[in-house]
GROMACS .gro file of C-alpha atoms in nm:
model
  268
    1UNK     CA    1   0.147  -2.352   1.174
    2UNK     CA    2  -0.069  -2.276   0.872
    3UNK     CA    3   0.111  -2.283   0.538
    4UNK     CA    4  -0.174  -2.195   0.305
    5UNK     CA    5  -0.182  -1.935   0.031
    6UNK     CA    6  -0.336  -1.599   0.119
    7UNK     CA    7  -0.642  -1.515  -0.092
    8UNK     CA    8  -0.681  -1.147  -0.170
    9UNK     CA    9  -0.964  -0.992  -0.368
   10UNK     CA   10  -0.916  -0.661  -0.545
   11UNK     CA   11  -1.188  -0.460  -0.713
   12UNK     CA   12  -1.197  -0.173  -0.960
   13UNK     CA   13  -1.508   0.006  -1.075
   14UNK     CA   14  -1.380   0.078  -1.424
   15UNK     CA   15  -1.075   0.073  -1.647
   16UNK     CA   16  -0.879   0.379  -1.742
   17UNK     CA   17  -0.678   0.403  -2.061
   18UNK     CA   18  -0.467   0.710  -2.117
   19UNK     CA   19  -0.652   0.891  -1.840
   20UNK     CA   20  -0.995   0.832  -1.998
   21UNK     CA   21  -1.253   0.606  -1.841
   22UNK     CA   22  -1.363   0.319  -2.066
   23UNK     CA   23  -1.714   0.177  -2.026
   24UNK     CA   24  -1.871  -0.102  -2.224
   25UNK     CA   25  -2.223   0.035  -2.231
   26UNK     CA   26  -2.372  -0.268  -2.053
   27UNK     CA   27  -2.410  -0.426  -1.714
   28UNK     CA   28  -2.184  -0.727  -1.782
   29UNK     CA   29  -1.810  -0.693  -1.726
   30UNK     CA   30  -1.587  -0.742  -2.030
   31UNK     CA   31  -1.357  -0.947  -1.805
   32UNK     CA   32  -1.396  -1.089  -1.458
   33UNK     CA   33  -1.074  -1.187  -1.284
   34UNK     CA   34  -0.699  -1.184  -1.323
   35UNK     CA   35  -0.543  -1.449  -1.100
   36UNK     CA   36  -0.196  -1.371  -0.963
   37UNK     CA   37   0.039  -1.573  -0.744
   38UNK     CA   38   0.296  -1.344  -0.580
   39UNK     CA   39   0.575  -1.402  -0.330
   40UNK     CA   40   0.919  -1.289  -0.219
   41UNK     CA   41   1.185  -1.371   0.040
   42UNK     CA   42   1.192  -1.745  -0.021
   43UNK     CA   43   1.566  -1.719   0.047
   44UNK     CA   44   1.598  -2.064  -0.110
   45UNK     CA   45   1.684  -2.305   0.038
   46UNK     CA   46   1.597  -2.146   0.377
   47UNK     CA   47   1.218  -2.117   0.332
   48UNK     CA   48   1.188  -2.356   0.040
   49UNK     CA   49   0.982  -2.616   0.237
   50UNK     CA   50   0.733  -2.347   0.343
   51UNK     CA   51   0.714  -2.221  -0.015
   52UNK     CA   52   0.651  -2.565  -0.165
   53UNK     CA   53   0.395  -2.656   0.102
   54UNK     CA   54   0.208  -2.333   0.037
   55UNK     CA   55   0.200  -2.390  -0.339
   56UNK     CA   56   0.078  -2.746  -0.287
   57UNK     CA   57  -0.221  -2.612  -0.098
   58UNK     CA   58  -0.342  -2.412  -0.396
   59UNK     CA   59  -0.650  -2.578  -0.538
   60UNK     CA   60  -0.684  -2.679  -0.902
   61UNK     CA   61  -0.928  -2.393  -0.945
   62UNK     CA   62  -0.664  -2.140  -0.845
   63UNK     CA   63  -0.426  -2.168  -1.138
   64UNK     CA   64  -0.271  -1.825  -1.189
   65UNK     CA   65  -0.270  -1.613  -1.500
   66UNK     CA   66   0.048  -1.444  -1.380
   67UNK     CA   67   0.328  -1.518  -1.132
   68UNK     CA   68   0.518  -1.229  -0.971
   69UNK     CA   69   0.841  -1.270  -0.773
   70UNK     CA   70   0.938  -0.969  -0.563
   71UNK     CA   71   1.304  -1.050  -0.499
   72UNK     CA   72   1.519  -1.237  -0.247
   73UNK     CA   73   1.409  -1.565  -0.402
   74UNK     CA   74   1.747  -1.717  -0.316
   75UNK     CA   75   1.979  -1.680  -0.018
   76UNK     CA   76   2.314  -1.502  -0.054
   77UNK     CA   77   2.291  -1.505  -0.434
   78UNK     CA   78   2.301  -1.883  -0.457
   79UNK     CA   79   2.202  -1.877  -0.824
   80UNK     CA   80   2.140  -2.252  -0.846
   81UNK     CA   81   1.895  -2.239  -0.554
   82UNK     CA   82   1.640  -2.083  -0.786
   83UNK     CA   83   1.596  -2.413  -0.974
   84UNK     CA   84   1.371  -2.585  -0.716
   85UNK     CA   85   1.166  -2.267  -0.680
   86UNK     CA   86   1.110  -2.254  -1.053
   87UNK     CA   87   1.030  -2.627  -1.067
   88UNK     CA   88   0.760  -2.581  -0.802
   89UNK     CA   89   0.612  -2.282  -0.983
   90UNK     CA   90   0.593  -2.469  -1.312
   91UNK     CA   91   0.350  -2.713  -1.152
   92UNK     CA   92   0.098  -2.429  -1.142
   93UNK     CA   93   0.073  -2.429  -1.520
   94UNK     CA   94   0.204  -2.218  -1.807
   95UNK     CA   95   0.168  -1.875  -1.647
   96UNK     CA   96   0.420  -1.600  -1.730
   97UNK     CA   97   0.673  -1.545  -1.452
   98UNK     CA   98   0.789  -1.187  -1.389
   99UNK     CA   99   1.061  -1.116  -1.132
  100UNK     CA  100   1.275  -0.842  -0.984
  101UNK     CA  101   1.604  -0.875  -0.802
  102UNK     CA  102   1.629  -0.832  -0.427
  103UNK     CA  103   1.930  -0.752  -0.211
  104UNK     CA  104   2.008  -1.126  -0.195
  105UNK     CA  105   2.044  -1.146  -0.574
  106UNK     CA  106   2.376  -0.965  -0.588
  107UNK     CA  107   2.446  -0.693  -0.845
  108UNK     CA  108   2.745  -0.880  -0.984
  109UNK     CA  109   2.538  -1.195  -1.045
  110UNK     CA  110   2.250  -1.038  -1.236
  111UNK     CA  111   2.373  -1.164  -1.574
  112UNK     CA  112   2.390  -1.518  -1.435
  113UNK     CA  113   2.020  -1.510  -1.347
  114UNK     CA  114   1.936  -1.379  -1.693
  115UNK     CA  115   2.138  -1.654  -1.863
  116UNK     CA  116   2.036  -1.944  -1.641
  117UNK     CA  117   1.665  -1.863  -1.614
  118UNK     CA  118   1.548  -1.719  -1.948
  119UNK     CA  119   1.196  -1.847  -1.879
  120UNK     CA  120   1.167  -1.573  -1.619
  121UNK     CA  121   1.113  -1.216  -1.738
  122UNK     CA  122   1.351  -1.014  -1.523
  123UNK     CA  123   1.276  -0.645  -1.476
  124UNK     CA  124   1.550  -0.411  -1.358
  125UNK     CA  125   1.410  -0.057  -1.363
  126UNK     CA  126   1.210  -0.168  -1.667
  127UNK     CA  127   0.857  -0.244  -1.781
  128UNK     CA  128   0.685  -0.527  -1.960
  129UNK     CA  129   0.329  -0.555  -2.084
  130UNK     CA  130   0.106  -0.849  -2.165
  131UNK     CA  131  -0.260  -0.920  -2.227
  132UNK     CA  132  -0.429  -1.121  -1.953
  133UNK     CA  133  -0.791  -1.223  -2.005
  134UNK     CA  134  -0.832  -0.943  -2.255
  135UNK     CA  135  -0.684  -0.681  -2.021
  136UNK     CA  136  -0.354  -0.513  -2.106
  137UNK     CA  137  -0.138  -0.531  -1.794
  138UNK     CA  138   0.185  -0.332  -1.758
  139UNK     CA  139   0.434  -0.428  -1.488
  140UNK     CA  140   0.697  -0.181  -1.369
  141UNK     CA  141   0.975  -0.378  -1.202
  142UNK     CA  142   1.268  -0.269  -0.987
  143UNK     CA  143   1.462  -0.354  -0.672
  144UNK     CA  144   1.314  -0.037  -0.537
  145UNK     CA  145   1.437   0.251  -0.327
  146UNK     CA  146   1.548   0.287   0.033
  147UNK     CA  147   1.488   0.608   0.221
  148UNK     CA  148   1.818   0.551   0.398
  149UNK     CA  149   2.087   0.333   0.237
  150UNK     CA  150   2.212   0.053   0.459
  151UNK     CA  151   2.558   0.093   0.615
  152UNK     CA  152   2.686  -0.176   0.377
  153UNK     CA  153   2.547   0.011   0.075
  154UNK     CA  154   2.698   0.338   0.194
  155UNK     CA  155   3.038   0.171   0.219
  156UNK     CA  156   3.027  -0.037  -0.097
  157UNK     CA  157   2.797   0.126  -0.354
  158UNK     CA  158   2.930   0.457  -0.487
  159UNK     CA  159   2.672   0.736  -0.515
  160UNK     CA  160   2.399   0.515  -0.372
  161UNK     CA  161   2.188   0.812  -0.258
  162UNK     CA  162   2.196   0.959  -0.609
  163UNK     CA  163   2.110   0.617  -0.751
  164UNK     CA  164   1.800   0.600  -0.534
  165UNK     CA  165   1.694   0.957  -0.620
  166UNK     CA  166   1.729   0.890  -0.991
  167UNK     CA  167   1.550   0.555  -0.962
  168UNK     CA  168   1.251   0.712  -0.786
  169UNK     CA  169   1.220   0.971  -1.064
  170UNK     CA  170   1.254   0.704  -1.332
  171UNK     CA  171   0.987   0.486  -1.174
  172UNK     CA  172   0.742   0.777  -1.172
  173UNK     CA  173   0.802   0.829  -1.544
  174UNK     CA  174   0.772   0.458  -1.625
  175UNK     CA  175   0.442   0.432  -1.439
  176UNK     CA  176   0.313   0.743  -1.615
  177UNK     CA  177   0.401   0.594  -1.954
  178UNK     CA  178   0.230   0.267  -1.866
  179UNK     CA  179  -0.088   0.442  -1.760
  180UNK     CA  180  -0.112   0.598  -2.106
  181UNK     CA  181  -0.113   0.262  -2.284
  182UNK     CA  182  -0.229  -0.007  -2.039
  183UNK     CA  183  -0.546  -0.091  -1.850
  184UNK     CA  184  -0.381  -0.208  -1.529
  185UNK     CA  185  -0.042  -0.096  -1.396
  186UNK     CA  186   0.142  -0.307  -1.138
  187UNK     CA  187   0.446  -0.178  -0.949
  188UNK     CA  188   0.664  -0.476  -0.854
  189UNK     CA  189   0.950  -0.400  -0.613
  190UNK     CA  190   1.159  -0.577  -0.354
  191UNK     CA  191   1.190  -0.285  -0.113
  192UNK     CA  192   0.862  -0.149   0.021
  193UNK     CA  193   0.719   0.151  -0.171
  194UNK     CA  194   0.548   0.274   0.148
  195UNK     CA  195   0.586   0.232   0.523
  196UNK     CA  196   0.221   0.125   0.557
  197UNK     CA  197   0.296  -0.241   0.485
  198UNK     CA  198   0.610  -0.275   0.697
  199UNK     CA  199   0.429  -0.202   1.025
  200UNK     CA  200   0.521  -0.466   1.278
  201UNK     CA  201   0.890  -0.412   1.212
  202UNK     CA  202   1.076  -0.181   1.455
  203UNK     CA  203   0.997   0.177   1.344
  204UNK     CA  204   1.364   0.275   1.355
  205UNK     CA  205   1.439   0.034   1.067
  206UNK     CA  206   1.161   0.156   0.836
  207UNK     CA  207   1.402   0.375   0.634
  208UNK     CA  208   1.614   0.065   0.564
  209UNK     CA  209   1.311  -0.135   0.445
  210UNK     CA  210   1.168   0.101   0.187
  211UNK     CA  211   1.078   0.447   0.071
  212UNK     CA  212   0.748   0.635   0.077
  213UNK     CA  213   0.730   0.637  -0.300
  214UNK     CA  214   0.356   0.582  -0.342
  215UNK     CA  215   0.277   0.877  -0.117
  216UNK     CA  216   0.503   1.103  -0.324
  217UNK     CA  217   0.371   1.007  -0.666
  218UNK     CA  218   0.126   1.242  -0.834
  219UNK     CA  219  -0.205   1.088  -0.947
  220UNK     CA  220  -0.081   1.040  -1.306
  221UNK     CA  221   0.216   0.838  -1.181
  222UNK     CA  222   0.043   0.600  -0.944
  223UNK     CA  223   0.007   0.230  -1.017
  224UNK     CA  224  -0.318   0.049  -0.957
  225UNK     CA  225  -0.144  -0.215  -0.745
  226UNK     CA  226   0.197  -0.225  -0.574
  227UNK     CA  227   0.351  -0.558  -0.470
  228UNK     CA  228   0.668  -0.586  -0.261
  229UNK     CA  229   0.856  -0.798  -0.010
  230UNK     CA  230   1.164  -0.747   0.214
  231UNK     CA  231   0.977  -0.684   0.543
  232UNK     CA  232   0.977  -1.033   0.697
  233UNK     CA  233   0.824  -0.931   1.029
  234UNK     CA  234   0.550  -0.700   0.907
  235UNK     CA  235   0.202  -0.750   1.049
  236UNK     CA  236   0.017  -0.515   0.814
  237UNK     CA  237   0.033  -0.695   0.481
  238UNK     CA  238  -0.223  -0.496   0.285
  239UNK     CA  239  -0.299  -0.125   0.281
  240UNK     CA  240  -0.457   0.136   0.057
  241UNK     CA  241  -0.215   0.426   0.016
  242UNK     CA  242  -0.316   0.730  -0.191
  243UNK     CA  243  -0.571   0.510  -0.364
  244UNK     CA  244  -0.315   0.239  -0.445
  245UNK     CA  245  -0.362  -0.119  -0.324
  246UNK     CA  246  -0.028  -0.219  -0.167
  247UNK     CA  247   0.063  -0.577  -0.076
  248UNK     CA  248   0.356  -0.711   0.121
  249UNK     CA  249   0.399  -1.064  -0.020
  250UNK     CA  250   0.701  -1.162   0.190
  251UNK     CA  251   0.681  -1.538   0.242
  252UNK     CA  252   0.801  -1.532   0.607
  253UNK     CA  253   0.552  -1.257   0.692
  254UNK     CA  254   0.255  -1.434   0.532
  255UNK     CA  255   0.363  -1.790   0.607
  256UNK     CA  256   0.263  -1.868   0.249
  257UNK     CA  257   0.237  -1.729  -0.101
  258UNK     CA  258  -0.020  -1.461  -0.183
  259UNK     CA  259  -0.298  -1.555  -0.422
  260UNK     CA  260  -0.452  -1.239  -0.565
  261UNK     CA  261  -0.780  -1.243  -0.753
  262UNK     CA  262  -0.798  -0.908  -0.926
  263UNK     CA  263  -1.155  -0.818  -1.022
  264UNK     CA  264  -1.195  -0.588  -1.322
  265UNK     CA  265  -1.537  -0.441  -1.392
  266UNK     CA  266  -1.660  -0.208  -1.661
  267UNK     CA  267  -2.004  -0.065  -1.584
  268UNK     CA  268  -2.236   0.219  -1.667
   0.00000   0.00000   0.00000
């Protein structure tokens, strides 16, 4: 069984800032690559050995600029089980770590994660921005939206359908705001923002795995990249949806972490 990291190359012809295309007037790109390590569904300690083995296979030349965690990093909200995951990630170097909660990081424990792991930037229907290799990157982070709440959610989370409707609208606005001020916008969710990258799962469970958010966003509200997890058995792990590169980085689905080399080019 192969436990290597998945190498993904992404390309963009130009940068857009505030809806305007920015060109440098020359043939050479202002920047070349942004290196990202992304994963989800470690369910530590369940898939911790697979996770560590995959990280160990990353070469020295593949140190990331950014680490993205798309939820369900621990199993059954075992808050302490995040420690070995974080220890393994720190061996990759001093890259910022951005994370969202999954369904296995329980609502009632969110404050514990914030207190115990301040070195992680947690996003909960929020954004953060940082400059990576001279490129301003904005990350919109959220658990995400389900097209159909799970039976457990319907029983235990009051107004869950309204919560999901409001979250979808908020995400569209957050992405729109980021596009005005940032070069690259990343949507980081646990639940899938499209059905395209859950294929391989039984079709009747698609509504419980995600929501066709990307398809419903207008062009001004679309991210450049969307990264998610949750669909452990998916076979389609990358798709282009409405012009958006979407990646399912679920560890069980990939049998390793995803290593994304994002190529940014400015050209005449």
